[in-house]
Amino acid sequence: MPPLGLGVDLGGTNARAAVVDTDTGEIVAAHKEPLRDRSPPRVVEVVSHALREAASAAGVDLAGVRSVGVGVAGQCLGATGVVLNAPNLAWRDVPFGEMLRTAIGVPVRLANDLSVAAWGEKRFGAAKGIDDVVLVFVGSGVGSGLILGGRLHDGAQGVAGEFGHVKVRPSRPDTRPRRCGCGMTGCLEAYTSGMNVAARVREEVAAGAPTSIATLAGGDLSRVSASLVDDAYRGGDPYARALWEEVGELLGTAIANLVTILNPARLILGGGVLLGCPALAAIVQARFDAAVSISATTGLSVERAWLGDDAGVIGAAVLD
Amino acid sequence: MPPLGLGVDLGGTNARAAVVDTDTGEIVAAHKEPLRDRSPPRVVEVVSHALREAASAAGVDLAGVRSVGVGVAGQCLGATGVVLNAPNLAWRDVPFGEMLRTAIGVPVRLANDLSVAAWGEKRFGAAKGIDDVVLVFVGSGVGSGLILGGRLHDGAQGVAGEFGHVKVRPSRPDTRPRRCGCGMTGCLEAYTSGMNVAARVREEVAAGAPTSIATLAGGDLSRVSASLVDDAYRGGDPYARALWEEVGELLGTAIANLVTILNPARLILGGGVLLGCPALAAIVQARFDAAVSISATTGLSVERAWLGDDAGVIGAAVLD
């Protein structure tokens, strides 16, 4: 039997547990459950159940496992297992690590979902064998995972990599300051995440902004997405063009600053906004090239994430 | 005899070598020489001589030393010992590590001066015993040194920590884009270093900006400095006020972003602009507080650098 690890990916809508071959990163068995009730005790039950199902499918005795890794879409104090803030779960200061440990009788190691994904990519994916890796994710949220000197850098409190919450200043002086889900204004995420872009377009269309996006959405503003903005941009829509120039500059410059500071050997890009919007991606690339410190790009390679939605459970299963 | 290490601090005007007690960080002997001629072969001679003088004063046989550490005010490829770019020495792509090794017959370990200073502070100064440390320096230049997970993080190529070259956007739309010594525009250093602030004030005073700074400088614009701007600010000078608000916001926000990304346990502030300009420091602090991700400040403490001008030789002497 190969060496096996157990990992959990805890998002806002589902919990997914997997048994992973820790030599190859292959998923041996997995079990996914929806989170209907997000109260911490109920989520502990759901995660415990998913772990038991996955373990049983793989023929593993959960009680005999050395530890379980969990990637959480939120800020985690890695050392204590406390989830400080997980907006998608509406959690604040939840001692989830300890609660889950009590429920399953096995030590639990918690980390942010993007830290875990970066670790998965480093072990088995787009950064295999590379010691200095920055993963940038722009999807419904914005964040990063940092592998520095061959190790997961999750910081003194476990909240490193909060790339979505660096403060930025848009180039157009008429852009209103936007409030972020974290409660602050000026966060990169507030201007560039898929959810926030869609919300902004809806607001601005409702206020009369001239754009083809509403038509592309079939008149149903709830269908507005970053992907539709990208379609509109490629169709020559001036509103989409101005919006993408702003979003692309903010993202390209912020990613460049991250590379200038950290000098990674590999930059991994993930998330539906970065990977699913080709027009935006081209602007991000151009703005990155214009802003990054040249010396930090010597030996830098850029890759798309390989592991996709599996990065979380795989990385969690091999958390040290 | 205590365990001894040899370190060199190579700036733009002087080379200083020291023999350091690697248990306590105490300087046992030191020798400083001015760099009259900055050609690499001449600098190798000066550094070799300084090392021999310091070693001899401490009763150490230089040939018997395991390695010598050198902190260089510039970008260094740590692995190869090449100085990529040292504006103060007017060097580009100088294989200084190899040249010095040949001259002294001892392996040489090169790193950026602020990386070395951060390492010195971590070993013996303001961050002793702390594993996640960010040192931010704002003096004639702007830069940072990063200790992450207990180790010096100098990146894949040895150029991590180039904090002075993150790109920023000033809040006043009438501020002209400023070119940095590195050749790019929009670098934090171009707006906030002591040298660049002084140059900007001189330009703007020459162009008729109404300010008391010229009077404070006794009419001699060559005496303009960040410290004089701070004096003017505290005297109620509106020009100095607007300038410091802009510089303070840029610095405070950029430092906050660094902390948000890296989640250090200790932030060390150094350099004449940060430590010698109390009015500016108060603005930086306020802007930092307004911009930093709250979760990254849990357990964060801020200290002034302890080792001052000795941080370089001390850190270099104990480079791993």
Short mmCIF file of C-alpha atoms in Angstrom, two decimals, chain A:
data_model
loop_
_atom_site.label_atom_id
_atom_site.label_comp_id
_atom_site.label_asym_id
_atom_site.label_seq_id
_atom_site.Cartn_x
_atom_site.Cartn_y
_atom_site.Cartn_z
CA MET A 1 0.00 0.00 0.00
CA PRO A 2 1.41 3.46 -0.85
CA PRO A 3 1.85 6.05 1.93
CA LEU A 4 -1.50 7.83 2.30
CA GLY A 5 -2.56 11.22 3.65
CA LEU A 6 -5.96 12.76 4.32
CA GLY A 7 -6.88 16.22 3.17
CA VAL A 8 -9.98 18.39 3.33
CA ASP A 9 -10.93 21.35 1.17
CA LEU A 10 -13.46 23.45 3.09
CA GLY A 11 -15.07 26.07 0.87
CA GLY A 12 -18.21 28.12 1.35
CA THR A 13 -20.58 25.65 -0.31
CA ASN A 14 -18.92 22.23 -0.08
CA ALA A 15 -16.53 20.19 2.01
CA ARG A 16 -14.42 17.69 0.10
CA ALA A 17 -12.26 15.07 1.77
CA ALA A 18 -9.72 12.92 -0.04
CA VAL A 19 -7.24 10.17 0.63
CA VAL A 20 -4.09 10.99 -1.30
CA ASP A 21 -1.03 8.98 -2.23
CA THR A 22 1.62 11.19 -0.64
CA ASP A 23 4.33 9.88 -2.98
CA THR A 24 2.55 10.75 -6.21
CA GLY A 25 -0.20 13.21 -5.24
CA GLU A 26 -2.81 10.93 -6.75
CA ILE A 27 -6.30 10.98 -5.22
CA VAL A 28 -7.08 7.44 -4.09
CA ALA A 29 -10.58 8.18 -2.86
CA ALA A 30 -12.66 11.32 -2.33
CA HIS A 31 -15.99 12.32 -0.89
CA LYS A 32 -17.76 15.65 -1.33
CA GLU A 33 -20.69 16.97 0.68
CA PRO A 34 -22.65 20.21 0.40
CA LEU A 35 -22.74 22.54 3.40
CA ARG A 36 -26.40 23.24 3.92
CA ASP A 37 -25.96 24.62 7.42
CA ARG A 38 -22.74 26.56 8.00
CA SER A 39 -22.81 26.59 11.80
CA PRO A 40 -19.45 25.31 13.03
CA PRO A 41 -20.84 22.20 14.83
CA ARG A 42 -22.75 21.15 11.70
CA VAL A 43 -19.70 21.74 9.49
CA VAL A 44 -17.62 19.59 11.86
CA GLU A 45 -20.19 16.81 11.40
CA VAL A 46 -20.17 17.15 7.63
CA VAL A 47 -16.36 17.21 7.42
CA SER A 48 -16.03 14.25 9.81
CA HIS A 49 -18.51 12.30 7.72
CA ALA A 50 -16.74 13.17 4.47
CA LEU A 51 -13.42 12.08 6.00
CA ARG A 52 -14.89 8.78 7.19
CA GLU A 53 -16.46 8.10 3.79
CA ALA A 54 -13.22 8.85 1.92
CA ALA A 55 -11.15 6.81 4.38
CA SER A 56 -13.52 3.89 4.20
CA ALA A 57 -13.55 3.97 0.38
CA ALA A 58 -9.75 3.79 0.46
CA GLY A 59 -9.70 1.08 3.12
CA VAL A 60 -7.98 3.37 5.63
CA ASP A 61 -8.69 3.40 9.37
CA LEU A 62 -9.27 7.08 10.19
CA ALA A 63 -8.32 6.54 13.84
CA GLY A 64 -4.88 5.29 12.79
CA VAL A 65 -4.02 8.38 10.72
CA ARG A 66 -1.16 10.62 11.92
CA SER A 67 -2.92 13.87 11.04
CA VAL A 68 -5.49 15.44 8.76
CA GLY A 69 -4.83 18.63 6.78
CA VAL A 70 -7.58 21.14 6.11
CA GLY A 71 -7.54 24.04 3.69
CA VAL A 72 -10.09 26.70 4.63
CA ALA A 73 -11.32 29.55 2.43
CA GLY A 74 -10.46 32.14 5.06
CA GLN A 75 -7.85 33.40 7.48
CA CYS A 76 -6.53 30.72 9.81
CA LEU A 77 -4.20 30.86 12.77
CA GLY A 78 -2.21 27.86 11.69
CA ALA A 79 -0.62 27.23 15.07
CA THR A 80 -3.87 27.12 17.06
CA GLY A 81 -6.30 25.87 14.42
CA VAL A 82 -8.58 28.89 14.85
CA VAL A 83 -10.40 30.24 11.81
CA LEU A 84 -10.13 34.00 12.31
CA ASN A 85 -12.40 35.06 9.50
CA ALA A 86 -14.05 33.03 6.76
CA PRO A 87 -16.54 35.33 4.99
CA ASN A 88 -18.02 32.51 2.85
CA LEU A 89 -18.83 30.53 5.97
CA ALA A 90 -19.73 33.67 7.97
CA TRP A 91 -17.27 32.49 10.64
CA ARG A 92 -15.19 34.60 12.98
CA ASP A 93 -12.81 33.16 15.59
CA VAL A 94 -14.02 29.59 15.28
CA PRO A 95 -11.68 27.01 16.91
CA PHE A 96 -12.39 24.64 14.05
CA GLY A 97 -9.12 22.70 14.28
CA GLU A 98 -9.79 21.74 17.88
CA MET A 99 -13.46 20.98 17.22
CA LEU A 100 -12.60 18.66 14.34
CA ARG A 101 -9.78 17.01 16.31
CA THR A 102 -12.22 16.23 19.12
CA ALA A 103 -14.74 14.81 16.66
CA ILE A 104 -12.36 12.52 14.76
CA GLY A 105 -9.70 11.86 17.40
CA VAL A 106 -6.86 12.78 15.06
CA PRO A 107 -4.60 15.88 15.08
CA VAL A 108 -5.69 18.52 12.58
CA ARG A 109 -3.50 20.98 10.68
CA LEU A 110 -5.34 24.04 9.31
CA ALA A 111 -4.20 26.46 6.64
CA ASN A 112 -5.63 28.95 4.20
CA ASP A 113 -6.96 27.32 1.02
CA LEU A 114 -4.47 29.14 -1.22
CA SER A 115 -1.50 28.29 0.99
CA VAL A 116 -2.62 24.69 0.75
CA ALA A 117 -3.09 24.92 -3.03
CA ALA A 118 0.39 26.42 -3.44
CA TRP A 119 1.78 23.57 -1.39
CA GLY A 120 -0.04 21.04 -3.56
CA GLU A 121 1.34 22.67 -6.74
CA LYS A 122 4.83 22.67 -5.23
CA ARG A 123 4.69 19.02 -4.28
CA PHE A 124 2.96 17.58 -7.33
CA GLY A 125 1.95 20.30 -9.80
CA ALA A 126 3.12 23.41 -11.60
CA ALA A 127 6.00 24.06 -9.21
CA LYS A 128 7.22 20.55 -8.47
CA GLY A 129 10.73 20.62 -7.06
CA ILE A 130 10.89 24.44 -6.99
CA ASP A 131 11.67 26.15 -3.71
CA ASP A 132 10.47 29.73 -4.21
CA VAL A 133 6.94 29.81 -5.55
CA VAL A 134 4.19 32.41 -5.57
CA LEU A 135 0.68 31.28 -6.49
CA VAL A 136 -1.74 34.08 -7.33
CA PHE A 137 -5.41 33.28 -7.54
CA VAL A 138 -8.03 35.60 -9.00
CA GLY A 139 -11.46 34.02 -9.08
CA SER A 140 -14.50 34.81 -6.97
CA GLY A 141 -11.90 36.09 -4.47
CA VAL A 142 -8.27 37.19 -4.75
CA GLY A 143 -5.39 35.69 -2.80
CA SER A 144 -2.00 34.08 -2.90
CA GLY A 145 -0.04 31.18 -1.51
CA LEU A 146 3.67 31.48 -0.79
CA ILE A 147 6.30 28.75 -0.82
CA LEU A 148 9.61 30.28 0.25
CA GLY A 149 12.84 28.41 0.72
CA GLY A 150 11.00 25.15 0.04
CA ARG A 151 8.51 25.66 2.84
CA LEU A 152 4.96 26.93 3.10
CA HIS A 153 5.20 30.50 4.36
CA ASP A 154 2.02 31.15 6.26
CA GLY A 155 3.54 33.78 8.51
CA ALA A 156 3.83 34.40 12.21
CA GLN A 157 0.08 33.98 12.76
CA GLY A 158 -0.76 31.86 9.74
CA VAL A 159 -2.33 34.72 7.76
CA ALA A 160 0.45 35.45 5.27
CA GLY A 161 -0.41 35.69 1.59
CA GLU A 162 -3.43 37.97 1.99
CA PHE A 163 -2.77 39.38 -1.46
CA GLY A 164 -6.42 40.31 -1.96
CA HIS A 165 -6.13 42.79 0.88
CA VAL A 166 -3.15 44.84 -0.23
CA LYS A 167 -4.33 48.40 -0.76
CA VAL A 168 -4.32 49.84 -4.26
CA ARG A 169 -5.19 53.09 -5.99
CA PRO A 170 -7.01 52.90 -9.34
CA SER A 171 -5.60 54.99 -12.18
CA ARG A 172 -8.95 56.62 -13.01
CA PRO A 173 -9.57 59.39 -10.49
CA ASP A 174 -13.35 59.00 -10.99
CA THR A 175 -13.37 55.41 -9.69
CA ARG A 176 -15.19 55.31 -6.39
CA PRO A 177 -13.39 53.73 -3.41
CA ARG A 178 -14.87 50.25 -3.03
CA ARG A 179 -15.49 48.45 0.22
CA CYS A 180 -14.11 44.93 0.48
CA GLY A 181 -15.76 41.92 2.08
CA CYS A 182 -13.15 42.25 4.84
CA GLY A 183 -14.65 45.60 5.85
CA MET A 184 -11.80 47.83 4.62
CA THR A 185 -11.74 49.99 1.52
CA GLY A 186 -9.15 50.00 -1.24
CA CYS A 187 -8.35 46.27 -1.16
CA LEU A 188 -7.18 44.76 -4.46
CA GLU A 189 -9.97 42.18 -4.15
CA ALA A 190 -12.64 44.88 -3.97
CA TYR A 191 -11.66 46.02 -7.46
CA THR A 192 -10.61 42.82 -9.18
CA SER A 193 -12.33 39.68 -7.89
CA GLY A 194 -14.95 38.07 -10.11
CA MET A 195 -17.66 38.72 -7.55
CA ASN A 196 -16.73 42.36 -7.07
CA VAL A 197 -16.31 43.04 -10.79
CA ALA A 198 -19.76 41.59 -11.44
CA ALA A 199 -21.29 43.64 -8.60
CA ARG A 200 -19.67 46.80 -9.94
CA VAL A 201 -20.89 46.19 -13.48
CA ARG A 202 -24.42 45.57 -12.19
CA GLU A 203 -24.34 48.82 -10.23
CA GLU A 204 -22.97 50.81 -13.13
CA VAL A 205 -25.35 49.29 -15.69
CA ALA A 206 -28.25 50.01 -13.37
CA ALA A 207 -26.97 53.60 -13.17
CA GLY A 208 -27.04 53.86 -16.94
CA ALA A 209 -23.49 52.95 -18.06
CA PRO A 210 -23.54 52.42 -21.85
CA THR A 211 -22.33 48.86 -22.46
CA SER A 212 -23.28 45.74 -24.36
CA ILE A 213 -22.77 43.60 -21.25
CA ALA A 214 -26.45 43.68 -20.27
CA THR A 215 -27.38 42.48 -23.76
CA LEU A 216 -24.74 39.73 -23.62
CA ALA A 217 -26.32 38.69 -20.31
CA GLY A 218 -29.67 38.38 -22.08
CA GLY A 219 -30.98 41.29 -20.05
CA ASP A 220 -30.55 39.28 -16.84
CA LEU A 221 -28.08 41.24 -14.71
CA SER A 222 -27.67 38.30 -12.32
CA ARG A 223 -25.78 36.61 -15.19
CA VAL A 224 -23.13 39.35 -15.36
CA SER A 225 -19.67 37.90 -14.82
CA ALA A 226 -16.01 38.66 -15.46
CA SER A 227 -16.22 36.28 -18.39
CA LEU A 228 -19.01 38.35 -19.98
CA VAL A 229 -16.95 41.53 -19.49
CA ASP A 230 -14.14 39.78 -21.34
CA ASP A 231 -16.54 38.87 -24.17
CA ALA A 232 -17.69 42.48 -24.33
CA TYR A 233 -14.09 43.73 -24.37
CA ARG A 234 -13.25 41.47 -27.28
CA GLY A 235 -16.37 42.74 -29.03
CA GLY A 236 -14.98 46.29 -28.79
CA ASP A 237 -17.22 47.55 -25.96
CA PRO A 238 -15.68 50.83 -24.68
CA TYR A 239 -17.08 50.42 -21.16
CA ALA A 240 -15.56 46.93 -20.89
CA ARG A 241 -12.32 48.27 -22.33
CA ALA A 242 -12.00 50.99 -19.70
CA LEU A 243 -12.96 48.60 -16.90
CA TRP A 244 -10.48 45.93 -18.01
CA GLU A 245 -7.68 48.50 -18.42
CA GLU A 246 -8.24 49.53 -14.81
CA VAL A 247 -8.60 46.01 -13.42
CA GLY A 248 -5.67 44.74 -15.52
CA GLU A 249 -3.39 47.52 -14.35
CA LEU A 250 -4.28 46.93 -10.71
CA LEU A 251 -3.68 43.19 -10.99
CA GLY A 252 -0.58 43.37 -13.18
CA THR A 253 1.07 45.95 -10.95
CA ALA A 254 0.20 44.17 -7.71
CA ILE A 255 1.46 40.83 -9.02
CA ALA A 256 4.63 42.57 -10.23
CA ASN A 257 5.16 44.07 -6.77
CA LEU A 258 4.76 40.63 -5.20
CA VAL A 259 7.43 39.23 -7.54
CA THR A 260 9.72 42.23 -6.98
CA ILE A 261 9.54 41.67 -3.23
CA LEU A 262 9.78 37.88 -3.15
CA ASN A 263 11.88 36.99 -6.22
CA PRO A 264 10.27 33.58 -6.80
CA ALA A 265 11.53 31.11 -9.39
CA ARG A 266 7.97 30.31 -10.41
CA LEU A 267 4.75 32.31 -10.53
CA ILE A 268 1.59 30.21 -10.77
CA LEU A 269 -1.63 31.80 -11.94
CA GLY A 270 -4.99 30.31 -11.01
CA GLY A 271 -8.67 31.16 -10.74
CA GLY A 272 -11.42 31.74 -13.26
CA VAL A 273 -10.78 35.46 -13.72
CA LEU A 274 -7.08 35.04 -14.56
CA LEU A 275 -7.48 31.81 -16.52
CA GLY A 276 -10.90 32.33 -18.12
CA CYS A 277 -10.64 35.92 -19.38
CA PRO A 278 -8.05 36.06 -22.19
CA ALA A 279 -8.41 39.77 -22.93
CA LEU A 280 -7.90 40.66 -19.27
CA ALA A 281 -5.00 38.23 -18.99
CA ALA A 282 -3.20 39.99 -21.86
CA ILE A 283 -3.55 43.36 -20.11
CA VAL A 284 -2.39 41.89 -16.79
CA GLN A 285 0.67 40.47 -18.55
CA ALA A 286 1.52 43.81 -20.20
CA ARG A 287 1.13 45.73 -16.95
CA PHE A 288 3.15 43.12 -15.09
CA ASP A 289 5.98 43.41 -17.61
CA ALA A 290 5.94 47.20 -17.32
CA ALA A 291 6.03 47.21 -13.52
CA VAL A 292 8.16 44.29 -12.38
CA SER A 293 11.75 44.88 -11.29
CA ILE A 294 13.82 43.41 -14.12
CA SER A 295 16.29 41.66 -11.84
CA ALA A 296 13.43 39.73 -10.18
CA THR A 297 12.44 38.25 -13.53
CA THR A 298 15.80 36.63 -14.25
CA GLY A 299 15.01 32.94 -14.08
CA LEU A 300 11.31 33.53 -13.39
CA SER A 301 8.85 31.27 -15.18
CA VAL A 302 5.08 31.68 -15.18
CA GLU A 303 2.73 28.71 -15.28
CA ARG A 304 -1.00 28.14 -15.07
CA ALA A 305 -2.06 26.08 -12.05
CA TRP A 306 -2.10 22.36 -12.87
CA LEU A 307 -4.11 20.83 -10.10
CA GLY A 308 -7.23 22.97 -10.47
CA ASP A 309 -9.94 22.14 -7.97
CA ASP A 310 -7.88 19.22 -6.65
CA ALA A 311 -5.02 21.42 -5.40
CA GLY A 312 -6.80 21.96 -2.07
CA VAL A 313 -7.33 18.37 -1.00
CA ILE A 314 -3.97 17.26 -2.41
CA GLY A 315 -2.02 20.06 -0.70
CA ALA A 316 -3.93 19.56 2.55
CA ALA A 317 -3.16 15.85 2.57
CA VAL A 318 0.59 16.55 2.51
CA LEU A 319 0.73 19.55 4.87
CA ASP A 320 3.70 19.05 7.18
#
